[in-house]
Amino acid sequence: MHLIDVTNTYRDLIERQLSSTSSQYIKVYSLGNITVVYTETSTKIEIVLENHRRGIHEDEIQFVTKRLIHEDKIYNISMDQSRKIISITCDK
């Protein structure tokens, strides 16, 4: 598995998010068919994984958290019933 930085492809989305929310930093990654949006505010980190075709597997969630969140952080995971959208949040 590889996280590929595709932030430049989503430039309009990022500009809107930065201007209309408290986000200070946004990166967008591709993990195969999964889009991963990493957002930082002054106090929180939020990662959203989205796959419209199928549910996201546990090993994919673990891969993303190991790559984007430091090991000493405690994070919360919430997901929809179909596991197609997953949100991971933690304090900075």
mmCIF file of C-alpha atoms in Angstrom:
data_model
loop_
_atom_site.group_PDB
_atom_site.id
_atom_site.type_symbol
_atom_site.label_atom_id
_atom_site.label_comp_id
_atom_site.label_asym_id
_atom_site.label_seq_id
_atom_site.Cartn_x
_atom_site.Cartn_y
_atom_site.Cartn_z
ATOM 1 C CA MET A 1 0.000 0.000 0.000
ATOM 2 C CA HIS A 2 1.172 3.507 -0.822
ATOM 3 C CA LEU A 3 -0.168 6.917 0.110
ATOM 4 C CA ILE A 4 0.173 9.147 -2.934
ATOM 5 C CA ASP A 5 -0.021 12.917 -2.437
ATOM 6 C CA VAL A 6 -2.710 14.246 -4.812
ATOM 7 C CA THR A 7 -3.223 17.596 -3.087
ATOM 8 C CA ASN A 8 -2.651 19.620 -6.271
ATOM 9 C CA THR A 9 -5.590 17.853 -7.933
ATOM 10 C CA TYR A 10 -7.929 19.191 -5.218
ATOM 11 C CA ARG A 11 -6.696 22.797 -5.175
ATOM 12 C CA ASP A 12 -10.197 24.369 -5.339
ATOM 13 C CA LEU A 13 -11.503 22.204 -2.497
ATOM 14 C CA ILE A 14 -8.507 23.045 -0.343
ATOM 15 C CA GLU A 15 -8.801 26.779 -0.966
ATOM 16 C CA ARG A 16 -12.499 26.686 0.020
ATOM 17 C CA GLN A 17 -11.760 24.682 3.157
ATOM 18 C CA LEU A 18 -8.940 26.944 4.259
ATOM 19 C CA SER A 19 -11.016 30.085 3.749
ATOM 20 C CA SER A 20 -14.263 28.847 5.329
ATOM 21 C CA THR A 21 -13.087 26.677 8.252
ATOM 22 C CA SER A 22 -10.529 26.841 11.038
ATOM 23 C CA SER A 23 -8.248 24.450 9.137
ATOM 24 C CA GLN A 24 -4.622 25.501 8.953
ATOM 25 C CA TYR A 25 -3.204 22.631 6.915
ATOM 26 C CA ILE A 26 -4.810 20.218 4.432
ATOM 27 C CA LYS A 27 -3.339 17.359 2.409
ATOM 28 C CA VAL A 28 -5.152 14.926 0.130
ATOM 29 C CA TYR A 29 -3.820 11.441 -0.529
ATOM 30 C CA SER A 30 -4.842 8.503 -2.661
ATOM 31 C CA LEU A 31 -4.656 4.969 -1.295
ATOM 32 C CA GLY A 32 -5.873 3.007 -4.305
ATOM 33 C CA ASN A 33 -9.616 3.673 -4.535
ATOM 34 C CA ILE A 34 -9.612 5.416 -1.151
ATOM 35 C CA THR A 35 -9.343 9.193 -0.881
ATOM 36 C CA VAL A 36 -7.668 10.320 2.340
ATOM 37 C CA VAL A 37 -8.101 13.926 3.495
ATOM 38 C CA TYR A 38 -5.745 15.012 6.286
ATOM 39 C CA THR A 39 -6.696 18.259 8.065
ATOM 40 C CA GLU A 40 -5.037 20.103 10.946
ATOM 41 C CA THR A 41 -6.463 22.897 13.058
ATOM 42 C CA SER A 42 -4.715 24.588 15.945
ATOM 43 C CA THR A 43 -5.923 21.886 18.360
ATOM 44 C CA LYS A 44 -6.959 18.813 16.359
ATOM 45 C CA ILE A 45 -6.005 16.475 13.561
ATOM 46 C CA GLU A 46 -8.761 14.932 11.460
ATOM 47 C CA ILE A 47 -8.377 12.281 8.787
ATOM 48 C CA VAL A 48 -11.280 11.263 6.576
ATOM 49 C CA LEU A 49 -11.111 8.124 4.440
ATOM 50 C CA GLU A 50 -13.682 7.706 1.683
ATOM 51 C CA ASN A 51 -14.323 4.926 -0.802
ATOM 52 C CA HIS A 52 -17.536 5.008 -2.851
ATOM 53 C CA ARG A 53 -17.140 1.449 -4.198
ATOM 54 C CA ARG A 54 -16.693 -0.686 -1.088
ATOM 55 C CA GLY A 55 -16.215 -0.620 2.645
ATOM 56 C CA ILE A 56 -12.797 0.309 3.978
ATOM 57 C CA HIS A 57 -10.860 -2.569 5.559
ATOM 58 C CA GLU A 58 -9.271 -2.512 9.004
ATOM 59 C CA ASP A 59 -5.744 -2.957 7.603
ATOM 60 C CA GLU A 60 -6.234 0.155 5.445
ATOM 61 C CA ILE A 61 -7.313 2.165 8.491
ATOM 62 C CA GLN A 62 -4.277 0.953 10.449
ATOM 63 C CA PHE A 63 -1.943 1.768 7.554
ATOM 64 C CA VAL A 64 -3.212 5.359 7.340
ATOM 65 C CA THR A 65 -3.070 5.941 11.093
ATOM 66 C CA LYS A 66 0.501 4.621 11.315
ATOM 67 C CA ARG A 67 1.610 6.889 8.468
ATOM 68 C CA LEU A 68 -0.185 10.094 9.468
ATOM 69 C CA ILE A 69 -0.562 10.024 13.278
ATOM 70 C CA HIS A 70 2.326 9.729 15.717
ATOM 71 C CA GLU A 71 2.291 6.537 17.756
ATOM 72 C CA ASP A 72 1.915 8.327 21.091
ATOM 73 C CA LYS A 73 -1.413 9.939 20.067
ATOM 74 C CA ILE A 74 -4.785 8.604 21.160
ATOM 75 C CA TYR A 75 -7.361 8.829 18.398
ATOM 76 C CA ASN A 76 -11.075 8.205 17.911
ATOM 77 C CA ILE A 77 -12.541 6.437 14.906
ATOM 78 C CA SER A 78 -16.105 6.858 13.691
ATOM 79 C CA MET A 79 -17.648 5.331 10.578
ATOM 80 C CA ASP A 80 -20.904 4.964 8.730
ATOM 81 C CA GLN A 81 -22.649 1.569 8.650
ATOM 82 C CA SER A 82 -21.285 0.673 5.225
ATOM 83 C CA ARG A 83 -17.694 1.605 6.277
ATOM 84 C CA LYS A 84 -17.347 3.718 3.130
ATOM 85 C CA ILE A 85 -16.609 6.893 5.094
ATOM 86 C CA ILE A 86 -14.358 6.809 8.142
ATOM 87 C CA SER A 87 -13.304 9.739 10.318
ATOM 88 C CA ILE A 88 -10.279 9.630 12.596
ATOM 89 C CA THR A 89 -9.694 12.471 15.056
ATOM 90 C CA CYS A 90 -7.088 13.206 17.705
ATOM 91 C CA ASP A 91 -5.747 16.124 19.711
ATOM 92 C CA LYS A 92 -2.482 17.668 18.596
#
